[in-house]
Amino acid sequence: MTARQSIGLVSLVVRDYDEALDFYVGVLGFELVEDSFVPEQNKRWVVVAPPGARETRLLLAKASNDEQASRIGNQTGGRVFLFLCTDDLRRDHAAYSAKGVVFVRPPVEQPYGTVAVFEDMYGNQWDLLQPKAAAPETNNEER
């Protein structure tokens, strides 16, 4: 029997839980999955997810020391950190731009889909990606 596994959470080091929630929930439209206080560790367990996400979610992890704080905004040494897949890149690009999200690379067509690169509130780079297989449906009557 083959095991079924998935990546459930990815930790994102943040400066402050509430400012991160303002960005991920308030600006990007992610859903707040959980926000619980963990008294044994004197921290919060804060999980967010893009709308409709079923598996991978983000754990917003507040930096608790100088070394962790030094990684805020540069968790991958300047490379794209996360890939946010969408069913309509143009819609999301326009919505995010209207809310002040900074795009460091505009939408371009690639063999695998349409992609644009944006920065989160801390400077981590994200690909906003519409894979070829997820192109918006067209009205067949117009053909």
PDB file of C-alpha atoms in Angstrom:
ATOM      1  CA  MET A   1       0.000   0.000   0.000  1.00  0.00           C
ATOM      2  CA  THR A   2       1.347   3.430  -0.976  1.00  0.00           C
ATOM      3  CA  ALA A   3       1.359   6.119   1.685  1.00  0.00           C
ATOM      4  CA  ARG A   4      -0.455   9.365   0.959  1.00  0.00           C
ATOM      5  CA  GLN A   5       1.361  12.390   2.301  1.00  0.00           C
ATOM      6  CA  SER A   6       1.164  16.131   1.843  1.00  0.00           C
ATOM      7  CA  ILE A   7       2.861  19.245   3.152  1.00  0.00           C
ATOM      8  CA  GLY A   8       0.351  20.637   5.617  1.00  0.00           C
ATOM      9  CA  LEU A   9       2.072  23.793   6.849  1.00  0.00           C
ATOM     10  CA  VAL A  10       4.905  26.040   5.771  1.00  0.00           C
ATOM     11  CA  SER A  11       6.315  28.364   8.438  1.00  0.00           C
ATOM     12  CA  LEU A  12       6.648  32.007   7.505  1.00  0.00           C
ATOM     13  CA  VAL A  13       8.710  34.029   9.987  1.00  0.00           C
ATOM     14  CA  VAL A  14       6.971  37.330  10.765  1.00  0.00           C
ATOM     15  CA  ARG A  15       7.687  40.343  12.955  1.00  0.00           C
ATOM     16  CA  ASP A  16       4.196  40.582  14.423  1.00  0.00           C
ATOM     17  CA  TYR A  17       1.158  38.309  14.195  1.00  0.00           C
ATOM     18  CA  ASP A  18      -1.410  41.054  13.761  1.00  0.00           C
ATOM     19  CA  GLU A  19       0.463  43.027  11.080  1.00  0.00           C
ATOM     20  CA  ALA A  20       0.975  39.768   9.183  1.00  0.00           C
ATOM     21  CA  LEU A  21      -2.734  38.977   9.481  1.00  0.00           C
ATOM     22  CA  ASP A  22      -3.565  42.442   8.174  1.00  0.00           C
ATOM     23  CA  PHE A  23      -1.552  41.677   5.056  1.00  0.00           C
ATOM     24  CA  TYR A  24      -2.369  38.027   4.400  1.00  0.00           C
ATOM     25  CA  VAL A  25      -6.045  38.184   5.350  1.00  0.00           C
ATOM     26  CA  GLY A  26      -6.817  41.862   4.757  1.00  0.00           C
ATOM     27  CA  VAL A  27      -4.837  42.447   1.559  1.00  0.00           C
ATOM     28  CA  LEU A  28      -4.365  39.054  -0.101  1.00  0.00           C
ATOM     29  CA  GLY A  29      -7.747  37.713   1.004  1.00  0.00           C
ATOM     30  CA  PHE A  30      -6.430  34.589   2.702  1.00  0.00           C
ATOM     31  CA  GLU A  31      -8.693  32.851   5.203  1.00  0.00           C
ATOM     32  CA  LEU A  32      -7.839  32.757   8.893  1.00  0.00           C
ATOM     33  CA  VAL A  33      -7.869  29.044   9.706  1.00  0.00           C
ATOM     34  CA  GLU A  34      -6.733  29.229  13.328  1.00  0.00           C
ATOM     35  CA  ASP A  35      -5.490  31.777  15.846  1.00  0.00           C
ATOM     36  CA  SER A  36      -4.933  30.140  19.238  1.00  0.00           C
ATOM     37  CA  PHE A  37      -2.739  31.038  22.177  1.00  0.00           C
ATOM     38  CA  VAL A  38      -0.290  28.312  23.279  1.00  0.00           C
ATOM     39  CA  PRO A  39       0.365  29.102  26.964  1.00  0.00           C
ATOM     40  CA  GLU A  40       3.110  26.482  27.393  1.00  0.00           C
ATOM     41  CA  GLN A  41       5.211  28.288  24.793  1.00  0.00           C
ATOM     42  CA  ASN A  42       3.821  31.804  25.317  1.00  0.00           C
ATOM     43  CA  LYS A  43       3.025  32.170  21.619  1.00  0.00           C
ATOM     44  CA  ARG A  44       0.158  32.078  19.183  1.00  0.00           C
ATOM     45  CA  TRP A  45      -0.567  29.353  16.631  1.00  0.00           C
ATOM     46  CA  VAL A  46      -1.722  31.365  13.614  1.00  0.00           C
ATOM     47  CA  VAL A  47      -2.613  29.567  10.398  1.00  0.00           C
ATOM     48  CA  VAL A  48      -3.839  31.180   7.171  1.00  0.00           C
ATOM     49  CA  ALA A  49      -4.660  29.761   3.746  1.00  0.00           C
ATOM     50  CA  PRO A  50      -5.547  31.086   0.316  1.00  0.00           C
ATOM     51  CA  PRO A  51      -9.255  30.891  -0.544  1.00  0.00           C
ATOM     52  CA  GLY A  52     -10.155  27.335  -1.498  1.00  0.00           C
ATOM     53  CA  ALA A  53      -6.848  25.818  -0.341  1.00  0.00           C
ATOM     54  CA  ARG A  54      -7.227  22.230   0.804  1.00  0.00           C
ATOM     55  CA  GLU A  55      -3.744  21.133   1.773  1.00  0.00           C
ATOM     56  CA  THR A  56      -0.798  23.462   2.258  1.00  0.00           C
ATOM     57  CA  ARG A  57      -1.320  26.391   4.611  1.00  0.00           C
ATOM     58  CA  LEU A  58       0.910  29.060   6.139  1.00  0.00           C
ATOM     59  CA  LEU A  59       1.881  29.076   9.788  1.00  0.00           C
ATOM     60  CA  LEU A  60       2.676  32.679  10.706  1.00  0.00           C
ATOM     61  CA  ALA A  61       5.577  32.206  13.122  1.00  0.00           C
ATOM     62  CA  LYS A  62       6.610  35.266  15.118  1.00  0.00           C
ATOM     63  CA  ALA A  63      10.379  35.586  15.388  1.00  0.00           C
ATOM     64  CA  SER A  64      11.450  34.880  18.959  1.00  0.00           C
ATOM     65  CA  ASN A  65      15.167  35.731  18.746  1.00  0.00           C
ATOM     66  CA  ASP A  66      17.616  37.814  16.718  1.00  0.00           C
ATOM     67  CA  GLU A  67      18.580  34.984  14.375  1.00  0.00           C
ATOM     68  CA  GLN A  68      14.949  34.320  13.449  1.00  0.00           C
ATOM     69  CA  ALA A  69      14.281  38.052  13.093  1.00  0.00           C
ATOM     70  CA  SER A  70      17.198  38.313  10.650  1.00  0.00           C
ATOM     71  CA  ARG A  71      15.310  35.971   8.289  1.00  0.00           C
ATOM     72  CA  ILE A  72      12.149  38.074   8.101  1.00  0.00           C
ATOM     73  CA  GLY A  73      11.668  39.068   4.476  1.00  0.00           C
ATOM     74  CA  ASN A  74      14.547  36.966   3.193  1.00  0.00           C
ATOM     75  CA  GLN A  75      13.769  33.378   4.041  1.00  0.00           C
ATOM     76  CA  THR A  76      15.225  32.094   0.767  1.00  0.00           C
ATOM     77  CA  GLY A  77      18.210  34.344   0.160  1.00  0.00           C
ATOM     78  CA  GLY A  78      16.457  36.488  -2.448  1.00  0.00           C
ATOM     79  CA  ARG A  79      14.832  33.703  -4.458  1.00  0.00           C
ATOM     80  CA  VAL A  80      11.098  33.278  -4.892  1.00  0.00           C
ATOM     81  CA  PHE A  81       9.858  31.702  -1.661  1.00  0.00           C
ATOM     82  CA  LEU A  82       6.298  30.577  -2.319  1.00  0.00           C
ATOM     83  CA  PHE A  83       4.091  29.932  -5.336  1.00  0.00           C
ATOM     84  CA  LEU A  84       0.488  31.104  -5.096  1.00  0.00           C
ATOM     85  CA  CYS A  85      -1.492  29.308  -7.784  1.00  0.00           C
ATOM     86  CA  THR A  86      -4.642  30.937  -9.097  1.00  0.00           C
ATOM     87  CA  ASP A  87      -7.376  30.203 -11.605  1.00  0.00           C
ATOM     88  CA  ASP A  88      -7.275  33.817 -12.889  1.00  0.00           C
ATOM     89  CA  LEU A  89      -3.970  35.677 -12.688  1.00  0.00           C
ATOM     90  CA  ARG A  90      -5.281  38.860 -14.344  1.00  0.00           C
ATOM     91  CA  ARG A  91      -8.072  39.167 -11.769  1.00  0.00           C
ATOM     92  CA  ASP A  92      -5.756  38.624  -8.811  1.00  0.00           C
ATOM     93  CA  HIS A  93      -2.979  40.826 -10.221  1.00  0.00           C
ATOM     94  CA  ALA A  94      -5.446  43.701 -10.633  1.00  0.00           C
ATOM     95  CA  ALA A  95      -6.974  43.187  -7.171  1.00  0.00           C
ATOM     96  CA  TYR A  96      -3.601  42.960  -5.423  1.00  0.00           C
ATOM     97  CA  SER A  97      -2.211  45.955  -7.319  1.00  0.00           C
ATOM     98  CA  ALA A  98      -5.258  48.007  -6.309  1.00  0.00           C
ATOM     99  CA  LYS A  99      -4.502  47.146  -2.674  1.00  0.00           C
ATOM    100  CA  GLY A 100      -0.887  48.290  -2.956  1.00  0.00           C
ATOM    101  CA  VAL A 101       0.864  44.944  -3.380  1.00  0.00           C
ATOM    102  CA  VAL A 102       4.248  45.512  -5.020  1.00  0.00           C
ATOM    103  CA  PHE A 103       4.904  43.468  -8.147  1.00  0.00           C
ATOM    104  CA  VAL A 104       8.598  43.199  -8.969  1.00  0.00           C
ATOM    105  CA  ARG A 105       7.923  41.413 -12.271  1.00  0.00           C
ATOM    106  CA  PRO A 106       4.800  41.930 -14.391  1.00  0.00           C
ATOM    107  CA  PRO A 107       2.697  39.076 -15.737  1.00  0.00           C
ATOM    108  CA  VAL A 108       4.413  37.094 -18.483  1.00  0.00           C
ATOM    109  CA  GLU A 109       3.487  33.993 -20.426  1.00  0.00           C
ATOM    110  CA  GLN A 110       5.763  31.020 -19.802  1.00  0.00           C
ATOM    111  CA  PRO A 111       5.523  27.462 -21.162  1.00  0.00           C
ATOM    112  CA  TYR A 112       4.002  26.332 -17.836  1.00  0.00           C
ATOM    113  CA  GLY A 113       1.545  29.235 -17.447  1.00  0.00           C
ATOM    114  CA  THR A 114       1.252  32.945 -16.711  1.00  0.00           C
ATOM    115  CA  VAL A 115       3.357  34.258 -13.843  1.00  0.00           C
ATOM    116  CA  ALA A 116       4.017  37.527 -12.018  1.00  0.00           C
ATOM    117  CA  VAL A 117       6.280  38.071  -9.007  1.00  0.00           C
ATOM    118  CA  PHE A 118       5.178  40.099  -5.994  1.00  0.00           C
ATOM    119  CA  GLU A 119       6.605  40.863  -2.575  1.00  0.00           C
ATOM    120  CA  ASP A 120       4.805  40.305   0.682  1.00  0.00           C
ATOM    121  CA  MET A 121       4.857  42.977   3.366  1.00  0.00           C
ATOM    122  CA  TYR A 122       8.314  41.871   4.497  1.00  0.00           C
ATOM    123  CA  GLY A 123       9.930  41.537   1.063  1.00  0.00           C
ATOM    124  CA  ASN A 124       9.640  37.762   0.535  1.00  0.00           C
ATOM    125  CA  GLN A 125       9.077  37.110  -3.152  1.00  0.00           C
ATOM    126  CA  TRP A 126       6.087  35.107  -4.307  1.00  0.00           C
ATOM    127  CA  ASP A 127       5.145  33.811  -7.742  1.00  0.00           C
ATOM    128  CA  LEU A 128       1.520  34.451  -8.591  1.00  0.00           C
ATOM    129  CA  LEU A 129       1.011  31.602 -11.032  1.00  0.00           C
ATOM    130  CA  GLN A 130      -1.822  30.570 -13.295  1.00  0.00           C
ATOM    131  CA  PRO A 131      -0.792  27.161 -14.620  1.00  0.00           C
ATOM    132  CA  LYS A 132      -1.708  26.369 -18.228  1.00  0.00           C
ATOM    133  CA  ALA A 133      -4.198  23.749 -17.020  1.00  0.00           C
ATOM    134  CA  ALA A 134      -6.062  26.358 -14.954  1.00  0.00           C
ATOM    135  CA  ALA A 135      -6.860  28.844 -17.720  1.00  0.00           C
ATOM    136  CA  PRO A 136     -10.260  30.506 -17.204  1.00  0.00           C
ATOM    137  CA  GLU A 137     -13.052  28.891 -19.130  1.00  0.00           C
ATOM    138  CA  THR A 138     -14.292  30.613 -22.267  1.00  0.00           C
ATOM    139  CA  ASN A 139     -17.809  30.772 -23.536  1.00  0.00           C
ATOM    140  CA  ASN A 140     -18.013  28.113 -26.267  1.00  0.00           C
ATOM    141  CA  GLU A 141     -20.897  29.966 -27.924  1.00  0.00           C
ATOM    142  CA  GLU A 142     -18.533  32.789 -28.869  1.00  0.00           C
ATOM    143  CA  ARG A 143     -16.322  30.499 -31.021  1.00  0.00           C
TER     144      ARG A 143
END
